[in-house]
Amino acid sequence: MILITGAGGQIGTVLAKALRKKHGADQVLTTDIRHNDLAGQFFEILDVTDGVRLLELVKEYNITQIYHLASILSAKGEKHPIPTWEINMGTLLNVLEVASKTGIEKVFYPSSIAIYGSETNLTLGPQFGAQLPTTVYGISKVAGELWCDYYFKHFGVDVRSVRLPGIIGSGTLPGGGTTDYAVEIYHSAVQGKVFECYISEDEKMPMMYMKDAMRAILQLMGAPSKDIKIRQSYNIASMSFSPKEIYASIKKVLPDFELVYKPDFRDRIAKSWPDEIDDSRAREDWGWQPKYDLDAMTKVMLDSLSKQYLIK
Ligand code: AKB
């Protein structure tokens, strides 16, 4: 059975659905610190900082794979640096420790484009090197990647990871991230509201449509172990755009949509990240290939959200 931590979040809710479809609803145990409507047939409250409880659940449900999504993201992390470090690192170490003690077959760990930092002044983030993050979240992801590699080399834990860009989907809203504007903008557009954008107009960040992100995670986790040659984390890329570009893409469909720029501290975080990342190793090693570009994503996001808001 598969255990997902942080399953009530933006990625967790969609991943739980995808894993249920692939492996069967009775093969997925979702966990989170609070109950969620999309929790599914098997759900347990779990604060992953509690390693004893995690171990109990792994034994009780005969868990063979863990997808560890619970984490505090970049913007929220800057408001609570020490708790963010404790939560992000403590939970990962509990997962890796339990995996090594119980013979879990595979672990998935999402890293992030936040591992890069402004000192490196990058346009294209490379697969290796140049990891000088300026946020606590980014520091925790760099350290987390190294711990994954360590547990693979020293204890044989088959842990796999991708550095996720901003993920955009029409389901559960993201919370506490720097890239969240790229989801919120679509909600404002379909509701006919003026969007206040906290990122400056030309600031590009790497982004990805949720369906592509799901394919990447499932493809990585399904690949033969010998093909996973990088055990820190793989860069995966799809599209990269600025607020001005996503605004223009939405205006092609909704010409009356309006936006005002009010950059805040999140703009500084965005500026510390590269515009794009080099994902050639993921393409070579396990065949990664994105499908959606900005206009294709805009179309599906606007279609899907228009239906959701009509129902509400
Ligand atoms: C964030 O903005 O913090 C996340 C991320 C890029 O990891 N979406």
GROMACS .gro file of C-alpha atoms and ligand atoms in nm:
model
  320
    1MET     CA    1   0.000   0.000   0.000
    2ILE     CA    2   0.114   0.359  -0.074
    3LEU     CA    3   0.124   0.632   0.193
    4ILE     CA    4   0.101   1.001   0.096
    5THR     CA    5   0.194   1.271   0.347
    6GLY     CA    6   0.049   1.622   0.305
    7ALA     CA    7  -0.223   1.464   0.090
    8GLY     CA    8  -0.469   1.751   0.143
    9GLY     CA    9  -0.250   2.003  -0.038
   10GLN     CA   10  -0.249   2.132  -0.396
   11ILE     CA   11  -0.036   1.846  -0.531
   12GLY     CA   12  -0.143   1.581  -0.280
   13THR     CA   13  -0.512   1.589  -0.368
   14VAL     CA   14  -0.437   1.535  -0.739
   15LEU     CA   15  -0.160   1.281  -0.679
   16ALA     CA   16  -0.386   1.076  -0.450
   17LYS     CA   17  -0.643   1.057  -0.729
   18ALA     CA   18  -0.379   0.959  -0.986
   19LEU     CA   19  -0.231   0.690  -0.761
   20ARG     CA   20  -0.577   0.551  -0.679
   21LYS     CA   21  -0.648   0.528  -1.052
   22LYS     CA   22  -0.318   0.352  -1.119
   23HIS     CA   23  -0.298   0.115  -0.821
   24GLY     CA   24  -0.659   0.091  -0.693
   25ALA     CA   25  -0.843   0.296  -0.431
   26ASP     CA   26  -0.770   0.036  -0.161
   27GLN     CA   27  -0.396   0.073  -0.223
   28VAL     CA   28  -0.361   0.440  -0.122
   29LEU     CA   29  -0.350   0.574   0.234
   30THR     CA   30  -0.376   0.953   0.244
   31THR     CA   31  -0.253   1.138   0.551
   32ASP     CA   32  -0.247   1.500   0.660
   33ILE     CA   33  -0.263   1.710   0.974
   34ARG     CA   34  -0.634   1.769   0.913
   35HIS     CA   35  -0.915   1.590   0.730
   36ASN     CA   36  -0.999   1.694   0.374
   37ASP     CA   37  -1.306   1.622   0.161
   38LEU     CA   38  -1.094   1.448  -0.104
   39ALA     CA   39  -0.922   1.222   0.153
   40GLY     CA   40  -1.068   0.898   0.008
   41GLN     CA   41  -1.138   0.553   0.146
   42PHE     CA   42  -0.826   0.526   0.364
   43PHE     CA   43  -0.722   0.835   0.559
   44GLU     CA   44  -0.530   0.895   0.882
   45ILE     CA   45  -0.439   1.214   1.065
   46LEU     CA   46  -0.059   1.233   1.062
   47ASP     CA   47   0.182   1.504   1.170
   48VAL     CA   48   0.500   1.369   1.008
   49THR     CA   49   0.719   1.536   1.272
   50ASP     CA   50   0.593   1.244   1.485
   51GLY     CA   51   0.817   0.961   1.361
   52VAL     CA   52   0.667   0.706   1.602
   53ARG     CA   53   0.318   0.758   1.457
   54LEU     CA   54   0.457   0.734   1.103
   55LEU     CA   55   0.622   0.402   1.188
   56GLU     CA   56   0.297   0.273   1.342
   57LEU     CA   57   0.101   0.357   1.026
   58VAL     CA   58   0.364   0.202   0.799
   59LYS     CA   59   0.337  -0.123   0.995
   60GLU     CA   60  -0.041  -0.117   1.037
   61TYR     CA   61  -0.111  -0.063   0.666
   62ASN     CA   62   0.182  -0.264   0.525
   63ILE     CA   63   0.315   0.043   0.346
   64THR     CA   64   0.560  -0.023   0.061
   65GLN     CA   65   0.594   0.327  -0.089
   66ILE     CA   66   0.586   0.678   0.061
   67TYR     CA   67   0.517   1.001  -0.130
   68HIS     CA   68   0.634   1.269   0.112
   69LEU     CA   69   0.459   1.594   0.018
   70ALA     CA   70   0.415   1.761   0.360
   71SER     CA   71   0.621   2.081   0.361
   72ILE     CA   72   0.612   2.457   0.430
   73LEU     CA   73   0.665   2.650   0.104
   74SER     CA   74   0.890   2.944   0.020
   75ALA     CA   75   0.684   3.253   0.108
   76LYS     CA   76   0.527   3.120   0.429
   77GLY     CA   77   0.865   2.979   0.532
   78GLU     CA   78   1.017   3.329   0.540
   79LYS     CA   79   0.764   3.432   0.806
   80HIS     CA   80   0.855   3.135   1.031
   81PRO     CA   81   1.215   3.037   0.953
   82ILE     CA   82   1.298   2.803   1.242
   83PRO     CA   83   0.966   2.610   1.249
   84THR     CA   84   0.995   2.577   0.868
   85TRP     CA   85   1.341   2.427   0.898
   86GLU     CA   86   1.227   2.194   1.178
   87ILE     CA   87   0.917   2.079   0.989
   88ASN     CA   88   1.077   2.041   0.645
   89MET     CA   89   1.389   1.862   0.769
   90GLY     CA   90   1.235   1.674   1.062
   91THR     CA   91   0.960   1.521   0.850
   92LEU     CA   92   1.197   1.415   0.571
   93LEU     CA   93   1.440   1.255   0.815
   94ASN     CA   94   1.151   1.067   0.978
   95VAL     CA   95   1.040   0.937   0.636
   96LEU     CA   96   1.393   0.831   0.538
   97GLU     CA   97   1.459   0.671   0.877
   98VAL     CA   98   1.131   0.475   0.870
   99ALA     CA   99   1.199   0.373   0.507
  100SER     CA  100   1.545   0.242   0.592
  101LYS     CA  101   1.420   0.053   0.902
  102THR     CA  102   1.116  -0.109   0.743
  103GLY     CA  103   1.241  -0.186   0.394
  104ILE     CA  104   1.003   0.053   0.215
  105GLU     CA  105   1.047  -0.011  -0.159
  106LYS     CA  106   1.038   0.348  -0.286
  107VAL     CA  107   1.018   0.705  -0.156
  108PHE     CA  108   0.919   1.015  -0.355
  109TYR     CA  109   1.051   1.354  -0.237
  110PRO     CA  110   0.962   1.677  -0.417
  111SER     CA  111   1.246   1.928  -0.431
  112SER     CA  112   1.205   2.270  -0.591
  113ILE     CA  113   1.348   2.542  -0.814
  114ALA     CA  114   1.395   2.719  -0.477
  115ILE     CA  115   1.731   2.539  -0.442
  116TYR     CA  116   1.878   2.814  -0.663
  117GLY     CA  117   1.973   3.158  -0.529
  118SER     CA  118   2.039   3.513  -0.638
  119GLU     CA  119   2.416   3.502  -0.586
  120THR     CA  120   2.438   3.282  -0.891
  121ASN     CA  121   2.240   3.530  -1.105
  122LEU     CA  122   2.113   3.257  -1.332
  123THR     CA  123   1.898   3.261  -1.641
  124LEU     CA  124   1.915   2.884  -1.690
  125GLY     CA  125   1.945   2.680  -1.366
  126PRO     CA  126   2.186   2.389  -1.426
  127GLN     CA  127   2.129   2.031  -1.304
  128PHE     CA  128   2.444   2.042  -1.087
  129GLY     CA  129   2.609   2.318  -0.884
  130ALA     CA  130   2.497   2.677  -0.819
  131GLN     CA  131   2.278   2.589  -0.521
  132LEU     CA  132   2.289   2.900  -0.302
  133PRO     CA  133   1.927   2.953  -0.193
  134THR     CA  134   1.820   3.263  -0.003
  135THR     CA  135   1.502   3.122   0.155
  136VAL     CA  136   1.469   2.877   0.444
  137TYR     CA  137   1.253   2.660   0.218
  138GLY     CA  138   1.531   2.656  -0.044
  139ILE     CA  139   1.795   2.573   0.218
  140SER     CA  140   1.577   2.288   0.346
  141LYS     CA  141   1.534   2.153  -0.009
  142VAL     CA  142   1.911   2.159  -0.080
  143ALA     CA  143   1.976   1.978   0.249
  144GLY     CA  144   1.682   1.743   0.180
  145GLU     CA  145   1.820   1.644  -0.159
  146LEU     CA  146   2.157   1.565   0.000
  147TRP     CA  147   1.991   1.354   0.271
  148CYS     CA  148   1.804   1.159   0.001
  149ASP     CA  149   2.132   1.087  -0.175
  150TYR     CA  150   2.288   0.991   0.159
  151TYR     CA  151   2.012   0.742   0.248
  152PHE     CA  152   2.033   0.592  -0.101
  153LYS     CA  153   2.412   0.546  -0.081
  154HIS     CA  154   2.440   0.437   0.283
  155PHE     CA  155   2.115   0.249   0.344
  156GLY     CA  156   1.994   0.159  -0.006
  157VAL     CA  157   1.667   0.354   0.024
  158ASP     CA  158   1.529   0.387  -0.332
  159VAL     CA  159   1.442   0.754  -0.303
  160ARG     CA  160   1.354   0.954  -0.614
  161SER     CA  161   1.305   1.326  -0.652
  162VAL     CA  162   1.224   1.605  -0.896
  163ARG     CA  163   1.276   1.980  -0.856
  164LEU     CA  164   0.925   2.109  -0.913
  165PRO     CA  165   0.867   2.450  -1.070
  166GLY     CA  166   0.546   2.643  -0.987
  167ILE     CA  167   0.259   2.397  -1.038
  168ILE     CA  168  -0.068   2.524  -1.184
  169GLY     CA  169  -0.393   2.333  -1.155
  170SER     CA  170  -0.764   2.400  -1.116
  171GLY     CA  171  -0.820   2.185  -0.804
  172THR     CA  172  -0.713   2.264  -0.447
  173LEU     CA  173  -0.542   2.605  -0.422
  174PRO     CA  174  -0.173   2.618  -0.335
  175GLY     CA  175  -0.077   2.795  -0.011
  176GLY     CA  176   0.236   2.978   0.102
  177GLY     CA  177   0.434   2.962  -0.223
  178THR     CA  178   0.593   3.233  -0.437
  179THR     CA  179   0.455   3.090  -0.762
  180ASP     CA  180   0.093   3.081  -0.629
  181TYR     CA  181   0.003   3.397  -0.824
  182ALA     CA  182   0.000   3.192  -1.144
  183VAL     CA  183  -0.295   2.989  -1.007
  184GLU     CA  184  -0.476   3.278  -0.835
  185ILE     CA  185  -0.469   3.487  -1.156
  186TYR     CA  186  -0.696   3.234  -1.333
  187HIS     CA  187  -0.946   3.240  -1.044
  188SER     CA  188  -0.965   3.622  -1.063
  189ALA     CA  189  -1.000   3.610  -1.441
  190VAL     CA  190  -1.301   3.375  -1.444
  191GLN     CA  191  -1.467   3.567  -1.160
  192GLY     CA  192  -1.424   3.895  -1.351
  193LYS     CA  193  -1.215   4.047  -1.069
  194VAL     CA  194  -0.917   4.278  -1.111
  195PHE     CA  195  -0.607   4.077  -1.017
  196GLU     CA  196  -0.348   4.229  -0.780
  197CYS     CA  197  -0.018   4.075  -0.880
  198TYR     CA  198   0.253   4.053  -0.611
  199ILE     CA  199   0.523   3.966  -0.868
  200SER     CA  200   0.665   4.238  -1.095
  201GLU     CA  201   0.556   4.228  -1.457
  202ASP     CA  202   0.873   4.099  -1.624
  203GLU     CA  203   0.980   3.850  -1.356
  204LYS     CA  204   0.990   3.507  -1.520
  205MET     CA  205   0.972   3.181  -1.324
  206PRO     CA  206   0.970   2.817  -1.435
  207MET     CA  207   0.614   2.676  -1.423
  208MET     CA  208   0.425   2.357  -1.514
  209TYR     CA  209   0.067   2.245  -1.566
  210MET     CA  210  -0.052   1.995  -1.303
  211LYS     CA  211  -0.112   1.714  -1.554
  212ASP     CA  212   0.249   1.734  -1.671
  213ALA     CA  213   0.368   1.732  -1.308
  214MET     CA  214   0.162   1.418  -1.240
  215ARG     CA  215   0.305   1.245  -1.546
  216ALA     CA  216   0.658   1.338  -1.434
  217ILE     CA  217   0.608   1.198  -1.083
  218LEU     CA  218   0.443   0.874  -1.200
  219GLN     CA  219   0.701   0.826  -1.476
  220LEU     CA  220   0.992   0.882  -1.237
  221MET     CA  221   0.846   0.644  -0.978
  222GLY     CA  222   0.773   0.380  -1.243
  223ALA     CA  223   1.120   0.390  -1.404
  224PRO     CA  224   1.360   0.099  -1.345
  225SER     CA  225   1.597   0.181  -1.058
  226LYS     CA  226   1.902   0.156  -1.287
  227ASP     CA  227   1.771   0.451  -1.494
  228ILE     CA  228   1.764   0.681  -1.191
  229LYS     CA  229   2.121   0.804  -1.205
  230ILE     CA  230   2.072   1.117  -0.996
  231ARG     CA  231   1.964   1.056  -0.638
  232GLN     CA  232   1.964   1.419  -0.520
  233SER     CA  233   1.689   1.548  -0.752
  234TYR     CA  234   1.616   1.590  -1.123
  235ASN     CA  235   1.537   1.925  -1.283
  236ILE     CA  236   1.213   1.902  -1.481
  237ALA     CA  237   1.100   2.190  -1.699
  238SER     CA  238   0.798   2.273  -1.907
  239MET     CA  239   0.727   2.644  -1.956
  240SER     CA  240   0.856   2.970  -1.815
  241PHE     CA  241   0.668   3.300  -1.813
  242SER     CA  242   0.635   3.640  -1.648
  243PRO     CA  243   0.311   3.793  -1.511
  244LYS     CA  244   0.295   4.004  -1.827
  245GLU     CA  245   0.301   3.690  -2.043
  246ILE     CA  246   0.037   3.494  -1.848
  247TYR     CA  247  -0.180   3.808  -1.843
  248ALA     CA  248  -0.150   3.835  -2.223
  249SER     CA  249  -0.235   3.464  -2.259
  250ILE     CA  250  -0.554   3.507  -2.050
  251LYS     CA  251  -0.650   3.826  -2.235
  252LYS     CA  252  -0.658   3.633  -2.563
  253VAL     CA  253  -0.958   3.447  -2.417
  254LEU     CA  254  -1.096   3.712  -2.178
  255PRO     CA  255  -1.009   4.052  -2.334
  256ASP     CA  256  -1.167   4.254  -2.049
  257PHE     CA  257  -0.956   4.096  -1.774
  258GLU     CA  258  -0.759   4.355  -1.573
  259LEU     CA  259  -0.446   4.333  -1.360
  260VAL     CA  260  -0.251   4.576  -1.135
  261TYR     CA  261   0.104   4.519  -1.013
  262LYS     CA  262   0.175   4.543  -0.638
  263PRO     CA  263   0.508   4.358  -0.591
  264ASP     CA  264   0.587   4.254  -0.232
  265PHE     CA  265   0.856   4.042  -0.058
  266ARG     CA  266   0.767   3.747  -0.284
  267ASP     CA  267   0.901   3.939  -0.583
  268ARG     CA  268   1.248   3.932  -0.419
  269ILE     CA  269   1.219   3.554  -0.378
  270ALA     CA  270   1.114   3.519  -0.744
  271LYS     CA  271   1.412   3.732  -0.851
  272SER     CA  272   1.647   3.494  -0.670
  273TRP     CA  273   1.531   3.200  -0.883
  274PRO     CA  274   1.640   3.129  -1.242
  275ASP     CA  275   1.407   3.211  -1.531
  276GLU     CA  276   1.440   2.856  -1.666
  277ILE     CA  277   1.599   2.528  -1.564
  278ASP     CA  278   1.797   2.273  -1.764
  279ASP     CA  279   1.610   1.941  -1.755
  280SER     CA  280   1.822   1.753  -2.010
  281ARG     CA  281   1.922   1.481  -1.760
  282ALA     CA  282   1.558   1.393  -1.681
  283ARG     CA  283   1.490   1.372  -2.055
  284GLU     CA  284   1.796   1.149  -2.113
  285ASP     CA  285   1.770   0.924  -1.806
  286TRP     CA  286   1.397   0.845  -1.786
  287GLY     CA  287   1.240   1.008  -2.090
  288TRP     CA  288   1.082   1.319  -1.938
  289GLN     CA  289   0.883   1.527  -2.191
  290PRO     CA  290   0.627   1.800  -2.108
  291LYS     CA  291   0.306   1.838  -2.310
  292TYR     CA  292   0.147   2.172  -2.214
  293ASP     CA  293   0.262   2.522  -2.311
  294LEU     CA  294   0.123   2.847  -2.168
  295ASP     CA  295  -0.170   2.893  -2.409
  296ALA     CA  296  -0.275   2.526  -2.390
  297MET     CA  297  -0.272   2.550  -2.009
  298THR     CA  298  -0.466   2.878  -2.012
  299LYS     CA  299  -0.739   2.716  -2.218
  300VAL     CA  300  -0.787   2.418  -1.986
  301MET     CA  301  -0.757   2.628  -1.670
  302LEU     CA  302  -1.019   2.879  -1.785
  303ASP     CA  303  -1.255   2.604  -1.908
  304SER     CA  304  -1.231   2.407  -1.588
  305LEU     CA  305  -1.257   2.704  -1.349
  306SER     CA  306  -1.551   2.855  -1.541
  307LYS     CA  307  -1.740   2.528  -1.484
  308GLN     CA  308  -1.643   2.521  -1.115
  309TYR     CA  309  -1.759   2.879  -1.055
  310LEU     CA  310  -2.084   2.814  -1.245
  311ILE     CA  311  -2.159   2.520  -1.015
  312LYS     CA  312  -2.085   2.733  -0.702
  313AKB     C1  313   0.688   2.787  -0.402
  313AKB     O1  314   0.657   2.885  -0.471
  313AKB     O2  315   0.738   2.795  -0.290
  313AKB     C2  316   0.668   2.649  -0.461
  313AKB     C3  317   0.794   2.599  -0.524
  313AKB     C4  318   0.842   2.661  -0.649
  313AKB     O3  319   0.855   2.510  -0.473
  313AKB     N1  320   0.561   2.651  -0.555
   0.00000   0.00000   0.00000
